[in-house]
Structure formats: structure tokens, C-alpha cells
Amino acid sequence: MSTGNSVIPSSVLGADERKLVAEFVDERIRPVATELDETERFPEEIYREMGKIGLFGITVPEKFGGFGGTALDYLFVMESLSYGYASVADQCGLVEILGSLLGNYGTPEQQEQYLRPMLSAEKRCAYALTEPGSGSDLGSITTRAVRSGDGWVLTGEKIYIHNAPVADFAVVLAVTDPELGKRGGISVFLVDVDQPGVSRAYHEHKMGQRASQVGGLVFDSVPLSADALLGEEGKAFGYMMKVLAKGRLGISGLSLGISRAALDAATRQSLDRSQFGKPISANQGISFSLATVATELRAGTALSVEAARALDTGAADAETLCSMAKLYASEGCVRHADAAVQVFGGNGFIRGYEVERLYRDARITKIYEGTSEMQRLIISRAVLKGAAA
Ligand SMILES: Cc1cc2nc3c(=O)[nH]c(=O)nc-3n(C[C@H](O)[C@H](O)[C@H](O)COP(=O)(O)OP(=O)(O)OC[C@H]3O[C@@H](n4cnc5c(N)ncnc54)[C@H](O)[C@@H]3O)c2cc1C
């Protein structure tokens, strides 16, 4: 078993660091993935170790305690961690998004209070956009922050928030000017989850990625000081659109990791399992399925690498490429996990087999960080704009 064969290149991450990531995945994540899935527990010990060995804040500058790498390095890390277990990669992705927000728009005080402890795994974060009435259409959120003296009062409800049951603080999107809406009326706030007025509503029990803690947050007239505002008032939409492109690249990496794990497991099984007196891999019905997965995995990797390099160079089409990478890799990993289950036959349907978990873990990748339909919307707009120009 080895993750050394990730074909995603890196730029700042050198050979020794790549090896360290691969060993961490093989020795610390893969052996506990089944147990984490069954117990749905937060992988506390893995989380702390990730903070210690520098797997949080891959693109965040070193001066803030990040790794100081590129989007390409981030893609490599996400793919590698997800080859171990997607719920662990999720934590890396979450910290990356909030690390980018805090690094780009935070004040020195906010960076000291939230960014550094988050990168060293002393504080856990959540980012809270989705509401009962607002998912794909983020511009329709109703959580409201109203000015009160120097500060604000926050009221509203967020649902399906990663880490809500375990977070120390949340980055919360709220309306500050209903007249302006998403064109200047939505802002971002840093909210300590253990303060009066904030409640963790519930803990969801999910189909897959079950060690990822997902739940609701309710804000009942929560008083916030003026320095709870992250960046400038009304700028949230622009901030989020930028970091969400990186978030989508991260989910493309996570999806590729699921595909690679599915391909590895299915390949081994096809060689180990015999029927009709020969390994099942001797049947083209099986070996051609492996060929298709391997080819699509390479194609998804190439597209994701192109998207990462576009983000790193600030290319005009970077956001579109990130949507393409997310769309292709996420839809791919759902098909690839399905193909792996088929190679395993009945075993593939039984709890405890890796491919059964991969099949469940894959499904959410087509939904979170923007659904496949939203990615097609972004991509088609770029296609049509290009044609009209
Ligand atoms: C496990 C999990 C973790 C999550 N983590 C977080 C988190 O940490 N923070 C956070 O803020 N949110 C999080 N989410 C929420 C997630 O981002 C949303 O579920 C997702 O954006 C879709 O929103 P929705 O569920 O409201 O679906 P809806 O927006 O109601 O969409 C329902 C369906 O309609 C389609 N649809 C909607 N509008 C259009 C359109 N214009 N054209 C075509 N099709 C359309 C969608 O693609 C989808 O298929 C998480 C969700 C889950 C399940």
C-alpha cells in the first residue's frame, strides 16, 4: 500500500515533504478510516498531528504560520489525504479556505487571534454560508447583522456546516444592508461559537464522509464587537467567490483521491479474486472497466493541475477551470467508486470493505462547494461570454 504514486506534481513541496505526506496517509490515516467511518468521531489525534507537521494552510504565507506553497501543492495534499480518507482531507480544505480569507483580509489582531491557532490546530474553524432557505443561491441569505453602537448584533440560522459540532469559531456570512443584497450588502464576521446566543443546533448523520462533523448553528441576537467584521463591510460576495474557486480545486483533489483509492482497491481485487478458474482481471468486462477509470483519473488529474497552475499564475480563466476540474473529478469519482464496487461483487456492498465506504464518501462531492449544476452554470456562462466577445 503506497501513496507515493500520486501523479500530481508539486512546486514548493519537495521530495522529502511529499514522502512525509505519503507516509502520514499510509501510517496514520488509512489504518483508521473504517473505524472513523463507523464511529463518526472527529479525528482529533490526526487533526493535531496535521497542525504539527504543517498540513494546514498550504497556500497561506509562512509569516502567518502557513506552509507558503502554491495551489498546485494544495491540490497534491488534498488528493493524497483523500486517498487516505476524505473526511481528513475535508479538514485541510476547510482550513485552507478560512486561512486564505484571514490571510488576505484579516487585521493583524484577527490573524493573531484566529489564523495562527487555526493553522497549528489549537482552534477549529467552520465556515457558515448555507441556510435553510439559501443553498446554491447564496445571495438570498437572511442571517442579519445589524449595527449596534460600535459593533453588531447577529441573528439567523446556518445549516449543513462542516465542523459546527466541534468548532471554536465560525466565519459567518450575514446581510448588513438588505437594500444592496449581494451587490454590497453582505459581510463576513468572525464569531466565537462558545459565546452566549450561539447554539450548535444538531449533528447530522450522513451517507458518507461520516467522520466530518456537520451540523447547524443558530445565532440569537449575538452581540459582536466592531472587530468581528472580516475585511470591509459589504465585500463578502467578492471575497467568497475568490476563495470558493480554491475550495473547488480542493474538492477536485479530494475527488481524485477517492478515484485513486477506488482504482487501487479494484485492481488488487481483480487480481486476487478468481472465478471460473482464473482471476477476474482476465475478463475484459473487468479489465476494461479498470482501463476506463485509469484513463478518466488521468484526464481529471491533468485538468485539475491546469486549474491549479491557472490559479497560481492568476490566469483570467482560473475560476472557470476550477469549476471544470471540480465538475469532472467529482462526477468521475462517483462513477469510479461505483465501478470498484462492481469489481468487488457482493463484498463491495458490505460494510468494512473500503470500496463500500468510497462509494458513500464520493456522493457528496457533486453537491458541496457548489453543486454540479452550479459548476455547469459558471462554465456555460464563460463559454457563452467567449462566443459573444
Ligand atoms: C455534508 C455537507 C457539508 C456541507 N458543508 C458546508 C459548510 O461547511 N458550509 C456551508 O456553508 N455549507 C455547507 N454545505 C451546504 C452545501 O454547500 C449545499 O448543500 C449546496 O451548496 C447545495 O445547496 P442546497 O442543499 O440548498 O441545494 P439547492 O440549492 O436547494 O439545490 C437543490 C438542487 O437544485 C439544483 N439547482 C438549484 N438552482 C439551480 C439552477 N439555477 N439551475 C440548475 N439547477 C439548480 C441544485 O444543483 C441541486 O441539484 C454542506 C452540505 C453537506 C450535505
Tab-separated table of C-alpha atoms and ligand atoms in Angstrom:
chain	number	residue	atom	x	y	z
A	1	MET	CA	0.000	0.000	0.000
A	2	SER	CA	1.582	3.290	-1.009
A	3	THR	CA	0.536	6.836	-1.733
A	4	GLY	CA	3.951	7.583	-3.196
A	5	ASN	CA	2.429	7.147	-6.617
A	6	SER	CA	0.319	10.304	-6.633
A	7	VAL	CA	0.965	11.659	-10.102
A	8	ILE	CA	0.074	15.225	-9.135
A	9	PRO	CA	3.213	17.370	-9.306
A	10	SER	CA	4.086	19.986	-6.686
A	11	SER	CA	6.114	23.166	-6.784
A	12	VAL	CA	7.247	24.279	-3.309
A	13	LEU	CA	6.714	20.862	-1.724
A	14	GLY	CA	9.917	18.897	-2.281
A	15	ALA	CA	10.544	15.156	-2.489
A	16	ASP	CA	11.055	14.773	1.284
A	17	GLU	CA	7.829	16.592	2.061
A	18	ARG	CA	5.901	14.539	-0.499
A	19	LYS	CA	7.261	11.407	1.150
A	20	LEU	CA	6.217	12.682	4.567
A	21	VAL	CA	2.666	13.277	3.326
A	22	ALA	CA	2.550	9.799	1.740
A	23	GLU	CA	3.798	8.143	4.950
A	24	PHE	CA	1.327	10.105	7.051
A	25	VAL	CA	-1.507	8.920	4.819
A	26	ASP	CA	-0.375	5.278	4.861
A	27	GLU	CA	0.510	5.040	8.530
A	28	ARG	CA	-1.871	7.425	10.292
A	29	ILE	CA	-4.987	7.795	8.109
A	30	ARG	CA	-5.653	4.641	6.085
A	31	PRO	CA	-5.491	2.248	9.063
A	32	VAL	CA	-8.232	4.154	10.954
A	33	ALA	CA	-10.517	5.188	8.080
A	34	THR	CA	-13.008	2.339	8.613
A	35	GLU	CA	-13.184	2.967	12.357
A	36	LEU	CA	-13.699	6.717	11.815
A	37	ASP	CA	-16.487	5.994	9.346
A	38	GLU	CA	-18.204	3.606	11.758
A	39	THR	CA	-17.928	5.741	14.890
A	40	GLU	CA	-18.449	9.100	13.125
A	41	ARG	CA	-15.952	10.595	15.578
A	42	PHE	CA	-13.866	13.686	14.919
A	43	PRO	CA	-10.296	12.506	14.150
A	44	GLU	CA	-8.783	14.601	16.950
A	45	GLU	CA	-5.355	12.909	17.041
A	46	ILE	CA	-4.940	13.162	13.255
A	47	TYR	CA	-6.073	16.788	13.297
A	48	ARG	CA	-3.470	17.737	15.903
A	49	GLU	CA	-0.717	15.938	14.026
A	50	MET	CA	-1.685	17.701	10.788
A	51	GLY	CA	-1.208	21.016	12.587
A	52	LYS	CA	2.182	19.852	13.893
A	53	ILE	CA	3.602	18.618	10.582
A	54	GLY	CA	2.321	21.589	8.586
A	55	LEU	CA	-0.611	20.190	6.611
A	56	PHE	CA	-2.821	23.199	7.313
A	57	GLY	CA	-2.619	26.409	5.326
A	58	ILE	CA	-0.688	25.036	2.359
A	59	THR	CA	-1.009	28.295	0.386
A	60	VAL	CA	-1.001	30.563	3.434
A	61	PRO	CA	2.234	32.575	3.753
A	62	GLU	CA	4.834	31.310	6.238
A	63	LYS	CA	4.724	34.618	8.148
A	64	PHE	CA	1.258	33.595	9.374
A	65	GLY	CA	2.286	30.038	10.207
A	66	GLY	CA	1.227	28.517	6.865
A	67	PHE	CA	3.313	26.383	4.517
A	68	GLY	CA	3.779	29.122	1.893
A	69	GLY	CA	3.086	26.778	-1.027
A	70	THR	CA	1.080	27.042	-4.236
A	71	ALA	CA	-2.370	25.933	-5.346
A	72	LEU	CA	-0.619	23.009	-7.068
A	73	ASP	CA	0.888	21.936	-3.723
A	74	TYR	CA	-2.579	22.238	-2.186
A	75	LEU	CA	-4.060	20.016	-4.908
A	76	PHE	CA	-1.383	17.379	-4.246
A	77	VAL	CA	-2.016	17.425	-0.479
A	78	MET	CA	-5.805	17.190	-0.866
A	79	GLU	CA	-5.536	14.268	-3.283
A	80	SER	CA	-3.064	12.452	-1.037
A	81	LEU	CA	-5.072	12.955	2.182
A	82	SER	CA	-8.270	11.867	0.467
A	83	TYR	CA	-6.575	8.701	-0.786
A	84	GLY	CA	-6.382	8.003	2.949
A	85	TYR	CA	-9.835	9.239	3.950
A	86	ALA	CA	-11.911	12.087	2.515
A	87	SER	CA	-13.078	13.342	5.929
A	88	VAL	CA	-9.456	14.093	6.824
A	89	ALA	CA	-8.919	15.950	3.539
A	90	ASP	CA	-12.072	17.929	4.338
A	91	GLN	CA	-10.335	19.440	7.369
A	92	CYS	CA	-7.374	20.516	5.244
A	93	GLY	CA	-9.772	22.099	2.736
A	94	LEU	CA	-11.716	23.954	5.391
A	95	VAL	CA	-8.604	25.442	6.972
A	96	GLU	CA	-7.279	26.379	3.520
A	97	ILE	CA	-10.395	28.400	2.675
A	98	LEU	CA	-10.525	30.192	6.011
A	99	GLY	CA	-6.741	30.603	6.022
A	100	SER	CA	-6.946	32.344	2.648
A	101	LEU	CA	-9.739	34.627	3.875
A	102	LEU	CA	-7.946	35.530	7.106
A	103	GLY	CA	-4.552	35.864	5.407
A	104	ASN	CA	-5.923	38.134	2.669
A	105	TYR	CA	-8.446	40.236	4.563
A	106	GLY	CA	-7.816	39.809	8.314
A	107	THR	CA	-6.322	42.509	10.550
A	108	PRO	CA	-3.062	41.649	12.381
A	109	GLU	CA	-5.165	41.140	15.547
A	110	GLN	CA	-7.578	38.767	13.785
A	111	GLN	CA	-4.648	36.878	12.295
A	112	GLU	CA	-3.108	36.500	15.755
A	113	GLN	CA	-6.400	35.505	17.397
A	114	TYR	CA	-7.737	33.116	14.726
A	115	LEU	CA	-5.348	32.386	11.876
A	116	ARG	CA	-2.264	31.227	13.794
A	117	PRO	CA	-4.121	28.990	16.284
A	118	MET	CA	-6.185	27.523	13.437
A	119	LEU	CA	-3.073	26.596	11.448
A	120	SER	CA	-1.449	24.980	14.478
A	121	ALA	CA	-4.688	23.044	15.177
A	122	GLU	CA	-5.283	24.754	18.536
A	123	LYS	CA	-8.552	26.228	17.242
A	124	ARG	CA	-11.078	24.541	14.988
A	125	CYS	CA	-12.979	26.518	12.421
A	126	ALA	CA	-16.216	26.415	10.451
A	127	TYR	CA	-17.430	28.455	7.555
A	128	ALA	CA	-21.088	29.182	7.613
A	129	LEU	CA	-22.811	30.213	4.403
A	130	THR	CA	-25.740	27.833	3.845
A	131	GLU	CA	-29.170	28.468	5.410
A	132	PRO	CA	-32.468	26.567	5.361
A	133	GLY	CA	-33.722	28.828	2.539
A	134	SER	CA	-30.413	29.528	0.834
A	135	GLY	CA	-28.000	26.971	-0.633
A	136	SER	CA	-26.936	27.388	-4.258
A	137	ASP	CA	-28.357	30.914	-4.235
A	138	LEU	CA	-26.029	32.439	-1.649
A	139	GLY	CA	-27.286	35.921	-2.462
A	140	SER	CA	-30.611	35.055	-0.814
A	141	ILE	CA	-29.253	34.545	2.741
A	142	THR	CA	-31.296	36.144	5.521
A	143	THR	CA	-28.928	35.922	8.516
A	144	ARG	CA	-28.732	39.530	9.572
A	145	ALA	CA	-26.052	41.644	11.255
A	146	VAL	CA	-27.458	44.954	12.494
A	147	ARG	CA	-25.276	47.799	13.723
A	148	SER	CA	-25.466	48.397	17.469
A	149	GLY	CA	-23.228	51.088	18.936
A	150	ASP	CA	-19.688	50.366	17.687
A	151	GLY	CA	-20.496	46.734	16.977
A	152	TRP	CA	-23.181	44.453	15.576
A	153	VAL	CA	-25.968	42.104	16.612
A	154	LEU	CA	-26.150	38.839	14.668
A	155	THR	CA	-29.372	36.835	14.178
A	156	GLY	CA	-30.061	33.868	11.924
A	157	GLU	CA	-29.608	30.165	11.265
A	158	LYS	CA	-26.989	28.255	9.286
A	159	ILE	CA	-27.315	24.594	8.311
A	160	TYR	CA	-25.056	21.800	6.989
A	161	ILE	CA	-21.954	23.472	8.398
A	162	HIS	CA	-18.767	21.409	8.474
A	163	ASN	CA	-17.320	21.339	11.994
A	164	ALA	CA	-20.336	23.110	13.537
A	165	PRO	CA	-20.487	20.500	16.349
A	166	VAL	CA	-16.786	20.929	17.205
A	167	ALA	CA	-15.702	24.402	16.010
A	168	ASP	CA	-14.198	27.091	18.257
A	169	PHE	CA	-15.067	29.839	15.812
A	170	ALA	CA	-17.040	30.313	12.623
A	171	VAL	CA	-16.736	32.630	9.673
A	172	VAL	CA	-20.337	33.693	9.103
A	173	LEU	CA	-21.899	35.344	6.064
A	174	ALA	CA	-24.606	37.858	7.029
A	175	VAL	CA	-26.650	40.609	5.423
A	176	THR	CA	-25.576	44.071	6.585
A	177	ASP	CA	-27.618	46.051	4.054
A	178	PRO	CA	-30.763	44.353	2.695
A	179	GLU	CA	-31.208	47.072	0.062
A	180	LEU	CA	-27.884	46.241	-1.562
A	181	GLY	CA	-28.087	42.449	-1.128
A	182	LYS	CA	-25.215	40.593	-2.762
A	183	ARG	CA	-24.068	43.758	-4.520
A	184	GLY	CA	-22.500	45.296	-1.432
A	185	GLY	CA	-24.917	44.331	1.336
A	186	ILE	CA	-23.359	41.068	2.569
A	187	SER	CA	-20.437	40.939	5.008
A	188	VAL	CA	-18.281	38.311	6.753
A	189	PHE	CA	-17.999	38.018	10.545
A	190	LEU	CA	-15.736	36.071	12.877
A	191	VAL	CA	-17.881	34.531	15.599
A	192	ASP	CA	-16.716	32.581	18.668
A	193	VAL	CA	-19.061	29.618	18.836
A	194	ASP	CA	-18.991	29.265	22.629
A	195	GLN	CA	-20.310	32.761	23.341
A	196	PRO	CA	-23.835	33.413	24.680
A	197	GLY	CA	-26.504	33.498	21.985
A	198	VAL	CA	-24.783	30.952	19.707
A	199	SER	CA	-26.049	27.383	19.752
A	200	ARG	CA	-24.951	24.263	17.936
A	201	ALA	CA	-28.326	23.153	16.641
A	202	TYR	CA	-27.747	19.465	15.830
A	203	HIS	CA	-25.249	16.969	14.465
A	204	GLU	CA	-26.192	15.451	11.088
A	205	HIS	CA	-25.790	11.733	10.409
A	206	LYS	CA	-24.655	11.462	6.811
A	207	MET	CA	-24.453	8.915	3.991
A	208	GLY	CA	-20.676	9.290	3.675
A	209	GLN	CA	-17.662	11.223	4.921
A	210	ARG	CA	-19.165	10.345	8.268
A	211	ALA	CA	-16.212	11.486	10.386
A	212	SER	CA	-16.780	15.016	9.070
A	213	GLN	CA	-18.843	16.725	11.754
A	214	VAL	CA	-21.682	18.590	10.074
A	215	GLY	CA	-24.484	20.466	11.822
A	216	GLY	CA	-26.378	23.694	12.335
A	217	LEU	CA	-25.529	26.958	14.051
A	218	VAL	CA	-28.155	29.325	15.430
A	219	PHE	CA	-27.390	32.953	16.249
A	220	ASP	CA	-29.906	34.515	18.626
A	221	SER	CA	-29.164	38.256	18.899
A	222	VAL	CA	-25.438	37.635	19.348
A	223	PRO	CA	-23.555	40.838	20.254
A	224	LEU	CA	-20.388	41.219	18.162
A	225	SER	CA	-17.675	43.838	18.601
A	226	ALA	CA	-16.629	46.050	15.685
A	227	ASP	CA	-13.503	43.923	15.120
A	228	ALA	CA	-15.613	40.842	14.416
A	229	LEU	CA	-16.041	42.167	10.864
A	230	LEU	CA	-13.593	40.453	8.477
A	231	GLY	CA	-12.390	42.793	5.741
A	232	GLU	CA	-14.635	45.610	4.596
A	233	GLU	CA	-18.369	45.857	5.129
A	234	GLY	CA	-20.366	44.695	2.084
A	235	LYS	CA	-17.442	42.975	0.342
A	236	ALA	CA	-18.248	39.387	1.333
A	237	PHE	CA	-19.526	38.240	-2.021
A	238	GLY	CA	-16.336	39.169	-3.837
A	239	TYR	CA	-14.199	37.598	-1.082
A	240	MET	CA	-16.165	34.354	-1.138
A	241	MET	CA	-16.185	33.997	-4.922
A	242	LYS	CA	-12.355	34.160	-4.892
A	243	VAL	CA	-11.798	31.622	-2.120
A	244	LEU	CA	-14.528	29.318	-3.393
A	245	ALA	CA	-12.517	28.792	-6.605
A	246	LYS	CA	-9.671	27.474	-4.453
A	247	GLY	CA	-12.226	25.464	-2.489
A	248	ARG	CA	-13.435	23.848	-5.718
A	249	LEU	CA	-9.887	22.979	-6.691
A	250	GLY	CA	-9.581	21.335	-3.269
A	251	ILE	CA	-12.694	19.225	-3.880
A	252	SER	CA	-11.320	18.198	-7.275
A	253	GLY	CA	-8.205	16.948	-5.438
A	254	LEU	CA	-10.341	15.199	-2.832
A	255	SER	CA	-12.357	13.528	-5.602
A	256	LEU	CA	-9.213	12.376	-7.418
A	257	GLY	CA	-8.004	10.811	-4.158
A	258	ILE	CA	-11.247	8.818	-3.894
A	259	SER	CA	-10.859	7.718	-7.537
A	260	ARG	CA	-7.271	6.595	-6.992
A	261	ALA	CA	-8.213	4.654	-3.864
A	262	ALA	CA	-11.099	3.016	-5.767
A	263	LEU	CA	-8.839	2.102	-8.693
A	264	ASP	CA	-6.136	0.647	-6.419
A	265	ALA	CA	-8.625	-1.423	-4.444
A	266	ALA	CA	-10.421	-2.668	-7.565
A	267	THR	CA	-7.150	-3.559	-9.315
A	268	ARG	CA	-5.902	-5.593	-6.333
A	269	GLN	CA	-9.230	-7.353	-6.015
A	270	SER	CA	-9.371	-8.183	-9.710
A	271	LEU	CA	-6.010	-9.954	-9.402
A	272	ASP	CA	-6.781	-11.675	-6.070
A	273	ARG	CA	-10.286	-12.935	-6.776
A	274	SER	CA	-10.708	-15.967	-9.027
A	275	GLN	CA	-13.903	-17.282	-10.642
A	276	PHE	CA	-14.234	-19.938	-13.327
A	277	GLY	CA	-10.650	-20.984	-12.575
A	278	LYS	CA	-8.927	-17.654	-13.359
A	279	PRO	CA	-8.501	-14.200	-11.823
A	280	ILE	CA	-11.479	-11.987	-12.647
A	281	SER	CA	-8.987	-9.481	-14.177
A	282	ALA	CA	-8.621	-11.957	-17.069
A	283	ASN	CA	-12.112	-10.930	-18.209
A	284	GLN	CA	-12.236	-7.815	-20.344
A	285	GLY	CA	-15.530	-6.909	-18.684
A	286	ILE	CA	-13.414	-6.241	-15.573
A	287	SER	CA	-10.086	-5.110	-17.044
A	288	PHE	CA	-11.730	-2.636	-19.448
A	289	SER	CA	-13.583	-1.088	-16.534
A	290	LEU	CA	-10.198	-0.548	-14.821
A	291	ALA	CA	-8.866	0.959	-18.057
A	292	THR	CA	-11.734	3.447	-18.206
A	293	VAL	CA	-11.258	4.503	-14.564
A	294	ALA	CA	-7.476	4.858	-15.019
A	295	THR	CA	-7.937	6.987	-18.142
A	296	GLU	CA	-10.565	9.249	-16.586
A	297	LEU	CA	-8.447	9.597	-13.461
A	298	ARG	CA	-5.505	10.824	-15.575
A	299	ALA	CA	-7.770	13.198	-17.513
A	300	GLY	CA	-9.208	14.601	-14.259
A	301	THR	CA	-5.708	14.972	-12.866
A	302	ALA	CA	-4.499	16.861	-15.952
A	303	LEU	CA	-7.481	19.232	-15.818
A	304	SER	CA	-7.039	19.831	-12.075
A	305	VAL	CA	-3.319	20.504	-12.495
A	306	GLU	CA	-4.141	23.022	-15.242
A	307	ALA	CA	-6.680	24.706	-12.941
A	308	ALA	CA	-4.160	24.853	-10.079
A	309	ARG	CA	-1.499	26.381	-12.329
A	310	ALA	CA	-4.066	28.917	-13.600
A	311	LEU	CA	-4.817	29.936	-10.006
A	312	ASP	CA	-1.100	30.213	-9.278
A	313	THR	CA	-0.444	32.466	-12.279
A	314	GLY	CA	-3.642	34.497	-11.844
A	315	ALA	CA	-4.914	33.447	-15.291
A	316	ALA	CA	-8.179	35.056	-16.391
A	317	ASP	CA	-9.892	31.676	-16.786
A	318	ALA	CA	-8.719	30.275	-13.425
A	319	GLU	CA	-12.168	30.290	-11.813
A	320	THR	CA	-13.766	28.569	-14.812
A	321	LEU	CA	-11.013	25.945	-14.845
A	322	CYS	CA	-11.528	25.287	-11.110
A	323	SER	CA	-15.239	24.713	-11.788
A	324	MET	CA	-14.384	22.385	-14.694
A	325	ALA	CA	-11.911	20.453	-12.530
A	326	LYS	CA	-14.420	20.117	-9.684
A	327	LEU	CA	-17.210	19.054	-12.032
A	328	TYR	CA	-15.123	16.476	-13.885
A	329	ALA	CA	-13.319	14.988	-10.904
A	330	SER	CA	-16.376	14.817	-8.626
A	331	GLU	CA	-18.633	13.213	-11.222
A	332	GLY	CA	-15.736	10.909	-12.063
A	333	CYS	CA	-15.180	9.711	-8.509
A	334	VAL	CA	-18.860	8.756	-8.135
A	335	ARG	CA	-18.580	6.597	-11.298
A	336	HIS	CA	-15.191	5.208	-10.247
A	337	ALA	CA	-16.337	4.185	-6.777
A	338	ASP	CA	-19.345	2.534	-8.412
A	339	ALA	CA	-17.068	0.635	-10.827
A	340	ALA	CA	-14.922	-0.517	-7.887
A	341	VAL	CA	-17.989	-1.822	-6.029
A	342	GLN	CA	-18.894	-3.799	-9.162
A	343	VAL	CA	-15.427	-5.386	-9.308
A	344	PHE	CA	-15.841	-6.470	-5.669
A	345	GLY	CA	-19.225	-8.072	-6.376
A	346	GLY	CA	-21.215	-8.769	-3.181
A	347	ASN	CA	-18.269	-7.826	-0.983
A	348	GLY	CA	-18.448	-4.317	-2.405
A	349	PHE	CA	-21.819	-3.854	-0.760
A	350	ILE	CA	-20.677	-4.963	2.691
A	351	ARG	CA	-19.663	-2.583	5.489
A	352	GLY	CA	-15.957	-2.785	6.309
A	353	TYR	CA	-14.813	-3.030	2.685
A	354	GLU	CA	-13.031	0.136	1.575
A	355	VAL	CA	-14.929	0.427	-1.699
A	356	GLU	CA	-18.294	0.378	0.095
A	357	ARG	CA	-17.147	3.424	2.088
A	358	LEU	CA	-15.657	5.115	-1.000
A	359	TYR	CA	-18.991	4.724	-2.795
A	360	ARG	CA	-20.746	6.595	0.036
A	361	ASP	CA	-17.929	9.144	0.539
A	362	ALA	CA	-17.894	10.072	-3.153
A	363	ARG	CA	-21.507	11.177	-3.486
A	364	ILE	CA	-21.334	14.490	-1.639
A	365	THR	CA	-18.530	15.777	-3.900
A	366	LYS	CA	-21.177	16.528	-6.568
A	367	ILE	CA	-23.085	18.674	-4.064
A	368	TYR	CA	-20.905	20.622	-1.629
A	369	GLU	CA	-18.699	23.590	-2.611
A	370	GLY	CA	-21.306	24.238	-5.304
A	371	THR	CA	-23.363	21.513	-6.993
A	372	SER	CA	-22.551	20.094	-10.433
A	373	GLU	CA	-25.386	22.226	-11.811
A	374	MET	CA	-23.792	25.391	-10.364
A	375	GLN	CA	-20.430	24.426	-11.914
A	376	ARG	CA	-22.142	23.960	-15.295
A	377	LEU	CA	-23.775	27.359	-14.840
A	378	ILE	CA	-20.367	29.013	-14.241
A	379	ILE	CA	-18.728	27.135	-17.126
A	380	SER	CA	-21.557	27.771	-19.592
A	381	ARG	CA	-21.537	31.487	-18.776
A	382	ALA	CA	-17.820	31.604	-19.630
A	383	VAL	CA	-18.398	29.637	-22.850
A	384	LEU	CA	-21.225	31.921	-23.958
A	385	LYS	CA	-19.349	35.080	-22.960
A	386	GLY	CA	-16.387	33.867	-25.012
A	387	ALA	CA	-18.648	33.281	-28.027
A	388	ALA	CA	-20.281	36.714	-27.717
A	389	ALA	CA	-16.943	38.560	-27.424
B	1	LIG	C1	-22.056	17.116	4.086
B	1	LIG	C2	-22.267	18.566	3.760
B	1	LIG	C3	-21.318	19.506	4.162
B	1	LIG	C4	-21.523	20.854	3.884
B	1	LIG	N1	-20.629	21.784	4.366
B	1	LIG	C5	-20.943	23.101	4.296
B	1	LIG	C6	-20.158	24.090	5.001
B	1	LIG	O1	-19.159	23.783	5.665
B	1	LIG	N2	-20.555	25.386	4.930
B	1	LIG	C7	-21.648	25.773	4.211
B	1	LIG	O2	-21.942	26.963	4.215
B	1	LIG	N3	-22.407	24.869	3.539
B	1	LIG	C8	-22.089	23.550	3.577
B	1	LIG	N4	-22.877	22.617	2.937
B	1	LIG	C9	-24.011	23.049	2.128
B	1	LIG	C10	-23.786	22.841	0.631
B	1	LIG	O3	-22.826	23.738	0.145
B	1	LIG	C11	-25.164	22.966	-0.049
B	1	LIG	O4	-25.915	21.815	0.314
B	1	LIG	C12	-25.039	23.079	-1.562
B	1	LIG	O5	-24.450	24.306	-1.925
B	1	LIG	C13	-26.410	22.967	-2.256
B	1	LIG	O6	-27.356	23.782	-1.650
B	1	LIG	P1	-28.778	23.152	-1.211
B	1	LIG	O7	-28.511	21.910	-0.463
B	1	LIG	O8	-29.551	24.208	-0.527
B	1	LIG	O9	-29.472	22.745	-2.553
B	1	LIG	P2	-30.361	23.716	-3.511
B	1	LIG	O10	-29.620	24.985	-3.770
B	1	LIG	O11	-31.741	23.822	-2.953
B	1	LIG	O12	-30.394	22.872	-4.847
B	1	LIG	C14	-31.181	21.689	-4.997
B	1	LIG	C15	-30.966	21.168	-6.417
B	1	LIG	O13	-31.390	22.151	-7.367
B	1	LIG	C16	-30.322	22.467	-8.237
B	1	LIG	N5	-30.395	23.882	-8.616
B	1	LIG	C17	-30.552	24.960	-7.814
B	1	LIG	N6	-30.547	26.082	-8.531
B	1	LIG	C18	-30.366	25.725	-9.822
B	1	LIG	C19	-30.234	26.440	-11.053
B	1	LIG	N7	-30.289	27.768	-11.102
B	1	LIG	N8	-30.041	25.718	-12.184
B	1	LIG	C20	-29.970	24.381	-12.162
B	1	LIG	N9	-30.081	23.652	-11.028
B	1	LIG	C21	-30.273	24.309	-9.883
B	1	LIG	C22	-29.058	22.153	-7.440
B	1	LIG	O14	-27.931	21.966	-8.275
B	1	LIG	C23	-29.487	20.901	-6.715
B	1	LIG	O15	-29.380	19.800	-7.575
B	1	LIG	C24	-22.674	21.254	3.167
B	1	LIG	C25	-23.611	20.302	2.759
B	1	LIG	C26	-23.441	18.985	3.066
B	1	LIG	C27	-24.515	17.995	2.673
